[in-house]
mmCIF file with all atom_site columns, C-alpha atoms in Angstrom:
data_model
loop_
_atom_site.group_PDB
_atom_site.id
_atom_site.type_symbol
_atom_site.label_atom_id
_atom_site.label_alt_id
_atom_site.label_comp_id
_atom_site.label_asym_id
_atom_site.label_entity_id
_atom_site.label_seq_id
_atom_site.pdbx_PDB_ins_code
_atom_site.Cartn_x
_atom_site.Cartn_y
_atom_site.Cartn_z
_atom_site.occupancy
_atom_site.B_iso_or_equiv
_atom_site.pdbx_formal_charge
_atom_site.auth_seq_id
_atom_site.auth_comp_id
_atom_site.auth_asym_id
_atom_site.auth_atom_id
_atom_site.pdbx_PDB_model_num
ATOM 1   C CA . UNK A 1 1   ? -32.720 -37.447 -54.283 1.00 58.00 ? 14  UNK A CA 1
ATOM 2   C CA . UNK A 1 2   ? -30.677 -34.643 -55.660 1.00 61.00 ? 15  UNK A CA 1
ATOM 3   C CA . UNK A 1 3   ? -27.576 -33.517 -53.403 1.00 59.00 ? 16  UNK A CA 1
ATOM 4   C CA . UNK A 1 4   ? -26.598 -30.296 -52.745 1.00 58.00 ? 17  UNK A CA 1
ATOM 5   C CA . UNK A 1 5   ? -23.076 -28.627 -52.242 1.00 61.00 ? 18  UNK A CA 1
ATOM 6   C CA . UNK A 1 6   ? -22.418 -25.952 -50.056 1.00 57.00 ? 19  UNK A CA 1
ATOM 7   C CA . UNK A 1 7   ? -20.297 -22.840 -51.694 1.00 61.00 ? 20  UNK A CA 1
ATOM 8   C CA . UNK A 1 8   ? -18.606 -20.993 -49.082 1.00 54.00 ? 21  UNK A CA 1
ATOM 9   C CA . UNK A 1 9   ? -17.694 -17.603 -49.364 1.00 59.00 ? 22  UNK A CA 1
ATOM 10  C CA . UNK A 1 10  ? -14.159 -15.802 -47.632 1.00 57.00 ? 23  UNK A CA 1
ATOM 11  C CA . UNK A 1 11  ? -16.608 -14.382 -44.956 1.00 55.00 ? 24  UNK A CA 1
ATOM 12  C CA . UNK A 1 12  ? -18.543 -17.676 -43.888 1.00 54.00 ? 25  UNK A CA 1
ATOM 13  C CA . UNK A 1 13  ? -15.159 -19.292 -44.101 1.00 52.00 ? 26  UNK A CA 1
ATOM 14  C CA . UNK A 1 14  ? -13.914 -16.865 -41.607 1.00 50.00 ? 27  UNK A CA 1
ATOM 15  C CA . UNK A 1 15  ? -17.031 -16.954 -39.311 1.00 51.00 ? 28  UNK A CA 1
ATOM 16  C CA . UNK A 1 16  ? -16.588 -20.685 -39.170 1.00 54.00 ? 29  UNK A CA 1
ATOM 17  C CA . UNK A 1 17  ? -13.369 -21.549 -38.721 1.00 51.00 ? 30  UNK A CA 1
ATOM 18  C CA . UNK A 1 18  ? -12.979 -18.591 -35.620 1.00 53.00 ? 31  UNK A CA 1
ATOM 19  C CA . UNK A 1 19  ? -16.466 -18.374 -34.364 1.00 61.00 ? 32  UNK A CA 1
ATOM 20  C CA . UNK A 1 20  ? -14.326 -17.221 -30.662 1.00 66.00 ? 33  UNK A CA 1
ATOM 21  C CA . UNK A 1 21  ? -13.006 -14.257 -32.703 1.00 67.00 ? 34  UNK A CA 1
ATOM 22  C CA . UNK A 1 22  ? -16.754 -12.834 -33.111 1.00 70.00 ? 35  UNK A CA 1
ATOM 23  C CA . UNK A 1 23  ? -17.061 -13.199 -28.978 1.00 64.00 ? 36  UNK A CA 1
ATOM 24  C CA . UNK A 1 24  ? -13.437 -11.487 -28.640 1.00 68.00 ? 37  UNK A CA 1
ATOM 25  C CA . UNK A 1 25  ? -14.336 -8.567  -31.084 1.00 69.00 ? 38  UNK A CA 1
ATOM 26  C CA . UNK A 1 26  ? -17.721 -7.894  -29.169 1.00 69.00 ? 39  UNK A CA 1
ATOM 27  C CA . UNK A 1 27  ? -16.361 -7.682  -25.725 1.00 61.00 ? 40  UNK A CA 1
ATOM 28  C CA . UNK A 1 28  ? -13.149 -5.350  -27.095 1.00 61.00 ? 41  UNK A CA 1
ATOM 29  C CA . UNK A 1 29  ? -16.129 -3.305  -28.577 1.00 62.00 ? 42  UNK A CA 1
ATOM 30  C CA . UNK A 1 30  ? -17.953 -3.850  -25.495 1.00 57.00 ? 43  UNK A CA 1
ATOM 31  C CA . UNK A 1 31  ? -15.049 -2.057  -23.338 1.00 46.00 ? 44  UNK A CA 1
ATOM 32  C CA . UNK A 1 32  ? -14.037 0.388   -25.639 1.00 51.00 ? 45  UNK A CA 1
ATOM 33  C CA . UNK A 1 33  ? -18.106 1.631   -25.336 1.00 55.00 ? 46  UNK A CA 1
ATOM 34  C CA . UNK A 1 34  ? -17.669 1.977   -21.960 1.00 46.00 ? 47  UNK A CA 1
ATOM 35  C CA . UNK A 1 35  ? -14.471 3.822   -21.433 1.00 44.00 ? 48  UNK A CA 1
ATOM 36  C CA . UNK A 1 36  ? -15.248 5.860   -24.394 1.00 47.00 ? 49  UNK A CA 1
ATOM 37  C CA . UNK A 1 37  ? -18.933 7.051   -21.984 1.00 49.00 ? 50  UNK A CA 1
ATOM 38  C CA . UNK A 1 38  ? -17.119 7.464   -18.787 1.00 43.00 ? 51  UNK A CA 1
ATOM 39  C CA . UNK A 1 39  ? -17.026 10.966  -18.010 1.00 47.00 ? 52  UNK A CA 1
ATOM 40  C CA . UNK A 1 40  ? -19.665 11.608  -20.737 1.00 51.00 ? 53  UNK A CA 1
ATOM 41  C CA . UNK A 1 41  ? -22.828 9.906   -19.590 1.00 53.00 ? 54  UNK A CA 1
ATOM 42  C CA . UNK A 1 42  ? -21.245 8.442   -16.640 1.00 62.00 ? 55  UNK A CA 1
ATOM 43  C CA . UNK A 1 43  ? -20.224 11.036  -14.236 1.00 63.00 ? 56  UNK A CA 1
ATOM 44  C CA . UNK A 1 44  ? -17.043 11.015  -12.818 1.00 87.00 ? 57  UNK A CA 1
ATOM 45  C CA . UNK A 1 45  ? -16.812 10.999  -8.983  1.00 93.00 ? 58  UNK A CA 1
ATOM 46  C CA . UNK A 1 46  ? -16.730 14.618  -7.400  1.00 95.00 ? 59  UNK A CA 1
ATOM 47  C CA . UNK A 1 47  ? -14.698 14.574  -4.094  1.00 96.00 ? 60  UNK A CA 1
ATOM 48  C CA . UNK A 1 48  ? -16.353 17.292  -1.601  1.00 98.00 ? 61  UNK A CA 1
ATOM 49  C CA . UNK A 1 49  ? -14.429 18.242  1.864   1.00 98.00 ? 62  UNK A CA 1
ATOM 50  C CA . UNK A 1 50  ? -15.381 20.926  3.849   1.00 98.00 ? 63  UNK A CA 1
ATOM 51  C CA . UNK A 1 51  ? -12.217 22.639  6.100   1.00 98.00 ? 64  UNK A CA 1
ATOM 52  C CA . UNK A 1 52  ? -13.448 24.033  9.414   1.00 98.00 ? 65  UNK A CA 1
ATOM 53  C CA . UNK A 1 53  ? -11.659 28.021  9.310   1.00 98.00 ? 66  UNK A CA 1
ATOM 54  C CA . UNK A 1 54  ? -13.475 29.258  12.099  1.00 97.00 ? 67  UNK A CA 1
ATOM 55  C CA . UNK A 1 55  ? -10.622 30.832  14.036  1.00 95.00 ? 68  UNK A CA 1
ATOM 56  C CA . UNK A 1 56  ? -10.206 31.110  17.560  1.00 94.00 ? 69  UNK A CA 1
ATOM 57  C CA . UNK A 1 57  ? -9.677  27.688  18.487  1.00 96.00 ? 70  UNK A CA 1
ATOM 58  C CA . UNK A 1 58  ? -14.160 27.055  17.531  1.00 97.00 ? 71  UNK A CA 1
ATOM 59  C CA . UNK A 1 59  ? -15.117 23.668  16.604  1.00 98.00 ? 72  UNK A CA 1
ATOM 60  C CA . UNK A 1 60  ? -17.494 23.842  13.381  1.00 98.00 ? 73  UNK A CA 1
ATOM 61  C CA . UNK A 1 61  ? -20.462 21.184  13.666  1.00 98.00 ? 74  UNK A CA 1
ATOM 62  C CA . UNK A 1 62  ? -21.731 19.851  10.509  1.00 98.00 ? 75  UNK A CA 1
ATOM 63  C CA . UNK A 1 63  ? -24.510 17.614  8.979   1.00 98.00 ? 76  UNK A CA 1
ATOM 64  C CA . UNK A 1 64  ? -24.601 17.117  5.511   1.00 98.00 ? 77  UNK A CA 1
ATOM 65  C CA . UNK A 1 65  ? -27.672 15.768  3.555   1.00 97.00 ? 78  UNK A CA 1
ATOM 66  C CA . UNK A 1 66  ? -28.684 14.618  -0.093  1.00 96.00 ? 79  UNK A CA 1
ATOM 67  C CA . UNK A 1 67  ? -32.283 13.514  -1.212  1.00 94.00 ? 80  UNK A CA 1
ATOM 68  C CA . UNK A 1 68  ? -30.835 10.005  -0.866  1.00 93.00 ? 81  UNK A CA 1
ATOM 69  C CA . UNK A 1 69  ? -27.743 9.889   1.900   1.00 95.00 ? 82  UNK A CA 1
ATOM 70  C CA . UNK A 1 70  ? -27.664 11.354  5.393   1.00 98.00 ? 83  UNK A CA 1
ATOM 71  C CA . UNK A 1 71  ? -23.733 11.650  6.095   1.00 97.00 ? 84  UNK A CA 1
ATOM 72  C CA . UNK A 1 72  ? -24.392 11.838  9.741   1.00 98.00 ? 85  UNK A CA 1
ATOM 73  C CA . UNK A 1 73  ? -23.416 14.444  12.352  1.00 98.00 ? 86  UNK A CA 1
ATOM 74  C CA . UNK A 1 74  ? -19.655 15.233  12.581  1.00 98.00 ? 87  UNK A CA 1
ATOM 75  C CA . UNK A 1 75  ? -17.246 17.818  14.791  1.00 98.00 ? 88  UNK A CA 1
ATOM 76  C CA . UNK A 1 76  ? -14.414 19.037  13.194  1.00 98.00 ? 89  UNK A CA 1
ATOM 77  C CA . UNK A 1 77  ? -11.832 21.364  15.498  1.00 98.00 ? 90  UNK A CA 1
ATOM 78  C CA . UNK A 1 78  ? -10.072 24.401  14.038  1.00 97.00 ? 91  UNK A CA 1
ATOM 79  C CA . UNK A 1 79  ? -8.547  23.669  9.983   1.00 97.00 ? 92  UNK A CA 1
ATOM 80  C CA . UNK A 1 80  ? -9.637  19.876  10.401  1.00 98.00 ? 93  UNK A CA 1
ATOM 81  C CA . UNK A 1 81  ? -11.811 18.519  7.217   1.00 98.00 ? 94  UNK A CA 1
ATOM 82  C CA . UNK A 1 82  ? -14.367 16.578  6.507   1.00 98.00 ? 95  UNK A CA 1
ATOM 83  C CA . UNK A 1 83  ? -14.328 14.859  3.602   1.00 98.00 ? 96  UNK A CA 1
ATOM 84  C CA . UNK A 1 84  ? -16.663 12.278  0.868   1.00 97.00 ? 97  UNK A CA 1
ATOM 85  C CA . UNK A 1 85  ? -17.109 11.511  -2.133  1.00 96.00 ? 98  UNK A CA 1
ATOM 86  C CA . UNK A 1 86  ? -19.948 11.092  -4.918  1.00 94.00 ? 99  UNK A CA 1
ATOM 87  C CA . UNK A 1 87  ? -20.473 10.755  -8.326  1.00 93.00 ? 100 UNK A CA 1
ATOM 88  C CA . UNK A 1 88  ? -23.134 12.745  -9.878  1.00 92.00 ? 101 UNK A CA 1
ATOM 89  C CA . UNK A 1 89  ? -26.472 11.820  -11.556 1.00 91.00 ? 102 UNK A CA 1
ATOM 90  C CA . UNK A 1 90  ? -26.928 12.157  -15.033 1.00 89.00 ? 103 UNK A CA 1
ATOM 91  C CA . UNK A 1 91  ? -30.231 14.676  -15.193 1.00 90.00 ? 104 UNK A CA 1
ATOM 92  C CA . UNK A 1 92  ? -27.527 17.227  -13.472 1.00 90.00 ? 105 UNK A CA 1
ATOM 93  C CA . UNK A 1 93  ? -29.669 17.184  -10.204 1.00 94.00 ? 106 UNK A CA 1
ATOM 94  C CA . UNK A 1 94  ? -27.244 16.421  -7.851  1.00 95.00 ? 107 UNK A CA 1
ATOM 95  C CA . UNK A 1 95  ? -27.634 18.657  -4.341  1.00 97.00 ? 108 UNK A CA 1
ATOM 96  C CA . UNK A 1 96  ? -25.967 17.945  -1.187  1.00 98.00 ? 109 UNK A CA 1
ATOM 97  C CA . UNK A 1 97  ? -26.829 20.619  1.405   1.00 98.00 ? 110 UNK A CA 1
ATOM 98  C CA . UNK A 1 98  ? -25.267 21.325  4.903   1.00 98.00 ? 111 UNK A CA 1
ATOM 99  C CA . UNK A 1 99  ? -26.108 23.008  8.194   1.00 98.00 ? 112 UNK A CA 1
ATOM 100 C CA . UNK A 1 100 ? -23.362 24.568  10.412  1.00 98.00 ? 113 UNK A CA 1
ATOM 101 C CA . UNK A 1 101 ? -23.794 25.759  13.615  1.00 98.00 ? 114 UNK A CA 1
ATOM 102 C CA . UNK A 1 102 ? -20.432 26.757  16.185  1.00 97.00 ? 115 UNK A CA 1
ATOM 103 C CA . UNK A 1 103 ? -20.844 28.989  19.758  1.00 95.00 ? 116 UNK A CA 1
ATOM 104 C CA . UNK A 1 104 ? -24.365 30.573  19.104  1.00 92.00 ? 117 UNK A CA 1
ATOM 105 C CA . UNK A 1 105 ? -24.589 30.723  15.359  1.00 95.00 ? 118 UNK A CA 1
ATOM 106 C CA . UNK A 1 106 ? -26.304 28.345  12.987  1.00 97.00 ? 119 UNK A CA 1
ATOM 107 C CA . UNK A 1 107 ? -26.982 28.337  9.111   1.00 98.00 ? 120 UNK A CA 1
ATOM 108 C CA . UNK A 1 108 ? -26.801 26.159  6.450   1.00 97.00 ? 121 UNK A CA 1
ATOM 109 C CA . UNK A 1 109 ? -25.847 26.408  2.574   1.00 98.00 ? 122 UNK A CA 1
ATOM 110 C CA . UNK A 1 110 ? -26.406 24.633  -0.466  1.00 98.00 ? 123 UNK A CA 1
ATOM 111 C CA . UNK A 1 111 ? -22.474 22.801  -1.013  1.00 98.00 ? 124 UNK A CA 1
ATOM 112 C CA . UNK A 1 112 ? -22.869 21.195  -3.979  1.00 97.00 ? 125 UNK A CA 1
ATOM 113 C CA . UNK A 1 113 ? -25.064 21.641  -6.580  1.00 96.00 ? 126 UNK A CA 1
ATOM 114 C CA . UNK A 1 114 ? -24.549 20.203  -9.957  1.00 94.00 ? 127 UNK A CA 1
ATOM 115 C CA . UNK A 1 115 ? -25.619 22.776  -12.634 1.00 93.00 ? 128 UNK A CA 1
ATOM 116 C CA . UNK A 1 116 ? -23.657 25.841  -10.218 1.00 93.00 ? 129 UNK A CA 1
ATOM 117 C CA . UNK A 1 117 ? -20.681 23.861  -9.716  1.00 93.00 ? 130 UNK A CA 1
ATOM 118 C CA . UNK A 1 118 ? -19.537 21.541  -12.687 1.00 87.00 ? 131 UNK A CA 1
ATOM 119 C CA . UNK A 1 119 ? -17.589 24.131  -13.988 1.00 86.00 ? 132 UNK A CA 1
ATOM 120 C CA . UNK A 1 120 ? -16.258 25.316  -10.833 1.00 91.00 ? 133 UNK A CA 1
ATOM 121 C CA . UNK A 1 121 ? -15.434 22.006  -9.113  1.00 89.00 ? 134 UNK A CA 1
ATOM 122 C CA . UNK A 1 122 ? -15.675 18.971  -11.512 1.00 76.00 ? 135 UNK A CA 1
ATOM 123 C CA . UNK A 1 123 ? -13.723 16.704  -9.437  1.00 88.00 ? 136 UNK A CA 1
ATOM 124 C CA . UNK A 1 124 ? -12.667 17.984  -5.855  1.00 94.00 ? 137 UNK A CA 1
ATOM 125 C CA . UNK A 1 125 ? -14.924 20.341  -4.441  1.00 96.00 ? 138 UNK A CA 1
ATOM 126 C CA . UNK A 1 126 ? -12.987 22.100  -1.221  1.00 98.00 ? 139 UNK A CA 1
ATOM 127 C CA . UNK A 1 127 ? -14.828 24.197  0.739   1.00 98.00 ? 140 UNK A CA 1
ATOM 128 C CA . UNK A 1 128 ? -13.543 26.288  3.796   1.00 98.00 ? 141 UNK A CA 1
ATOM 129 C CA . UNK A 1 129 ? -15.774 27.417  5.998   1.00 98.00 ? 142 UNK A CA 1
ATOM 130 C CA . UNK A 1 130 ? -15.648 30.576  7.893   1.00 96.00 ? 143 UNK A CA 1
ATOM 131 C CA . UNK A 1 131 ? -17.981 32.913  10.141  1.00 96.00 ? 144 UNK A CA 1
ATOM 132 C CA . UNK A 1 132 ? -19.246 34.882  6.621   1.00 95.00 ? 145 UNK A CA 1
ATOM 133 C CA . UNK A 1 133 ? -19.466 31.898  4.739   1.00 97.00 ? 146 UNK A CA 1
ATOM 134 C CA . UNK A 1 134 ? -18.006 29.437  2.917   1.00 98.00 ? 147 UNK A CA 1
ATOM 135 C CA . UNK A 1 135 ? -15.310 29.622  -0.350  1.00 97.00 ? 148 UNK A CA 1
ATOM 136 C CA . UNK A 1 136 ? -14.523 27.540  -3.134  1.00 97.00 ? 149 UNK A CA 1
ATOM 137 C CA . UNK A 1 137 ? -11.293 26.375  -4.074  1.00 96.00 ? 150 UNK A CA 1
ATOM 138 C CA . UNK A 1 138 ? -10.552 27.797  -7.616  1.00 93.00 ? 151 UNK A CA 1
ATOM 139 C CA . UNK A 1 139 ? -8.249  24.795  -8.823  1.00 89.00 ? 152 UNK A CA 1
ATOM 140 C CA . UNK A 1 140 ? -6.811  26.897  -11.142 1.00 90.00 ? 153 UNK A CA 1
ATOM 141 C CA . UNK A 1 141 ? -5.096  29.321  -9.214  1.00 92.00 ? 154 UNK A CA 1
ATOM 142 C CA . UNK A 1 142 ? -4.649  27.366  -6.130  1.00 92.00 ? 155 UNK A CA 1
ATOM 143 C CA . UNK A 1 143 ? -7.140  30.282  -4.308  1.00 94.00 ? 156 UNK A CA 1
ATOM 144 C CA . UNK A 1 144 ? -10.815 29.955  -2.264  1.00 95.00 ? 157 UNK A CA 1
ATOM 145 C CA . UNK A 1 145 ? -12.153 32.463  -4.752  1.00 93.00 ? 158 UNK A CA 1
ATOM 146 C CA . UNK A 1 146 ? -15.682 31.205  -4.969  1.00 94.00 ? 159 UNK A CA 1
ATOM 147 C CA . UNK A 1 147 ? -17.318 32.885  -1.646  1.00 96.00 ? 160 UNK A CA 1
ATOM 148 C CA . UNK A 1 148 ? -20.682 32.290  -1.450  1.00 96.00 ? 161 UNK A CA 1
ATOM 149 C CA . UNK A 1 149 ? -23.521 33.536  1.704   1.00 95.00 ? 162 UNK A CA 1
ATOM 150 C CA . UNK A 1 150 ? -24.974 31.479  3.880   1.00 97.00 ? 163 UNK A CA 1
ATOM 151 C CA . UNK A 1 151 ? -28.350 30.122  1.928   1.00 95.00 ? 164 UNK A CA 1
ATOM 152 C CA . UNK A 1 152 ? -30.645 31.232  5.203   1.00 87.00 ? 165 UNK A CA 1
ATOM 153 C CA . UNK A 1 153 ? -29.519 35.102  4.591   1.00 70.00 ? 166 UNK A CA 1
ATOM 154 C CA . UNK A 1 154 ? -30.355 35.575  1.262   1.00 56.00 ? 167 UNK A CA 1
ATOM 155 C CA . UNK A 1 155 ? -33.575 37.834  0.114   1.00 43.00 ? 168 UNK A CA 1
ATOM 156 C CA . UNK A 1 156 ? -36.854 36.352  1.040   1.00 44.00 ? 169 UNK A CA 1
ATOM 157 C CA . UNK A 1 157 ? -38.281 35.318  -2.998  1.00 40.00 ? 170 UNK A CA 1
ATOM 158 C CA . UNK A 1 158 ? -34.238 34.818  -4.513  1.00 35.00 ? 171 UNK A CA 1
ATOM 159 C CA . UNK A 1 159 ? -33.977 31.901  -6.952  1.00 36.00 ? 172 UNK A CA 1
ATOM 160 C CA . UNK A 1 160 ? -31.726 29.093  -4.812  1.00 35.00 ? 173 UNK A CA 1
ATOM 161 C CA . UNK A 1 161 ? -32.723 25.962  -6.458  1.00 36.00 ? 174 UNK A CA 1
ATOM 162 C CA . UNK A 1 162 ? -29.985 25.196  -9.222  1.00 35.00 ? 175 UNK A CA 1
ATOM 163 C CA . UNK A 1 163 ? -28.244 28.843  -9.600  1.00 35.00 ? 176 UNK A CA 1
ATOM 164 C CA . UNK A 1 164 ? -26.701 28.790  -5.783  1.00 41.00 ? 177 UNK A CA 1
ATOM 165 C CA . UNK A 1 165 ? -26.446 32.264  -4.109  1.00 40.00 ? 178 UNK A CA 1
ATOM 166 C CA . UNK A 1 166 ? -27.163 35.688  -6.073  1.00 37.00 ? 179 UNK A CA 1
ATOM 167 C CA . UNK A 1 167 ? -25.361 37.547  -3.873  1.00 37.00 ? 180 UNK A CA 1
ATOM 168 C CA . UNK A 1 168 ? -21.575 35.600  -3.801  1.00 39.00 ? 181 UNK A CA 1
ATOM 169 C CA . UNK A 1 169 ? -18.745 37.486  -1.905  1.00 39.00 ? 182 UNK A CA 1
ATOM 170 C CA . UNK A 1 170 ? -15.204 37.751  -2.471  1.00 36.00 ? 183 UNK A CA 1
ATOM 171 C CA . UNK A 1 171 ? -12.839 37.320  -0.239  1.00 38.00 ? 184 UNK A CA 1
ATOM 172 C CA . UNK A 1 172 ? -9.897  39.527  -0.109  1.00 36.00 ? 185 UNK A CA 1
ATOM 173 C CA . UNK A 1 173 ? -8.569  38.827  3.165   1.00 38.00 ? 186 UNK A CA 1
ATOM 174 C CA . UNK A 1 174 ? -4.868  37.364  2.339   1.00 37.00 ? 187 UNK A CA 1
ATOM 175 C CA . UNK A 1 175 ? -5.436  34.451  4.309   1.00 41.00 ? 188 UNK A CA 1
ATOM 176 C CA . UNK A 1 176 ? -7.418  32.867  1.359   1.00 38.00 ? 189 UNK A CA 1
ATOM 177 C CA . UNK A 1 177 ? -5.284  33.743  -1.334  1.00 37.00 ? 190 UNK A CA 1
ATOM 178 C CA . UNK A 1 178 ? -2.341  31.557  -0.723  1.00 38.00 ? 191 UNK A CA 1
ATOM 179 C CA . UNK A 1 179 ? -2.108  28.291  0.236   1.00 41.00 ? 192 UNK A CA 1
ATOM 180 C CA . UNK A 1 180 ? -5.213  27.150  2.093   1.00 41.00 ? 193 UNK A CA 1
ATOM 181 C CA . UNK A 1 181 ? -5.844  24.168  0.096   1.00 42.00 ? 194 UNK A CA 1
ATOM 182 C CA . UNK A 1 182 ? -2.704  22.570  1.804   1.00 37.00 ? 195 UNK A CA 1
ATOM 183 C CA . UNK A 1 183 ? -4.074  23.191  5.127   1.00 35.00 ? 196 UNK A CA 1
ATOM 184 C CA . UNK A 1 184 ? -6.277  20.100  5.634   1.00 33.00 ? 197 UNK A CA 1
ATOM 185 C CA . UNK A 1 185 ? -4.034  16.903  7.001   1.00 28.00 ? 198 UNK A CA 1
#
């Protein structure tokens, strides 16, 4: 019977003598995968409150609504907030929707929908919400510059899905030009 030797190379050497250093050099690689994909393919969390700005002392009723999550009923009195938080899907489908309704009136709008707003909002979405409708916070410049119409008065046959409202306002009024996003507590 003939015997054989065994030539090691410098690499099967290495492989042997530390076989723990190929577990500890996947799971580095391992995490450094994963942090390198958050934000890219994992969405960061969006965080969404909605500022009742009424006036006159009116409580703004709320219920807010995705495909998957019912956030309930809630009642928030004059510049209180309501606030949650989300992270958004990957296919960039992401809608939460809302209906408001105060002393007689009622509507509802679209307040977060992924392809109109993750370049307006990509992390905190602030909303205040007054009798003409409700503005953005432009994070920016500190301003609610994004003022959009109610969904349930736009033209019968408008595009909603996706694009939000065709016919945004601005608001001018100097109230929401300087420091509303402080008003919340």
């Amino acid at each position: 019977m003939k015997e054989t030797k065994h030539q090691f190379t410098p690499a099967k050497k290495i492989t042997i003598m530390f076989p723990s250093s190929r577990c500890l050099f996947s799971v580095v690689l391992l995490v450094f995968l994963v942090r390198l994909c958050d934000g890219v393919f994992i969405e960061k969390k969006v965080d969404l409150r909605i500022t009742n700005d009424l006036g006159n002392g009116l409580d703004l009723n709320l219920h807010c609504k995705s495909q998957d999550d019912d956030l309930g009923v809630h009642v928030l009195a004059s510049h209180q907030f309501f606030e949650f938080s989300f992270r958004p899907n990957f296919w960039s489908s992401t809608l939460y929707f809302c209906r408001f309704w105060w002393r007689g009136e009622s509507h509802w709008f679209d307040i977060y929908v992924q392809n109109r707003d993750v370049g307006r909002c990509s992390k905190k979405c602030w909303w205040m919400i007054d009798p003409t409708g409700p503005c953005l916070l432009n994070d920016k410049v500190k301003r609610y510059t994004y003022c959009e119409n109610w969904n349930d008065q736009q033209i019968q046959g408008s595009s909603q899905i996706g694009t939000g409202n065709s016919t945004a306002r601005m608001s001018n009024d100097p109230e929401y030009l300087e420091g509303n996003e402080k008003r919340g507590k």
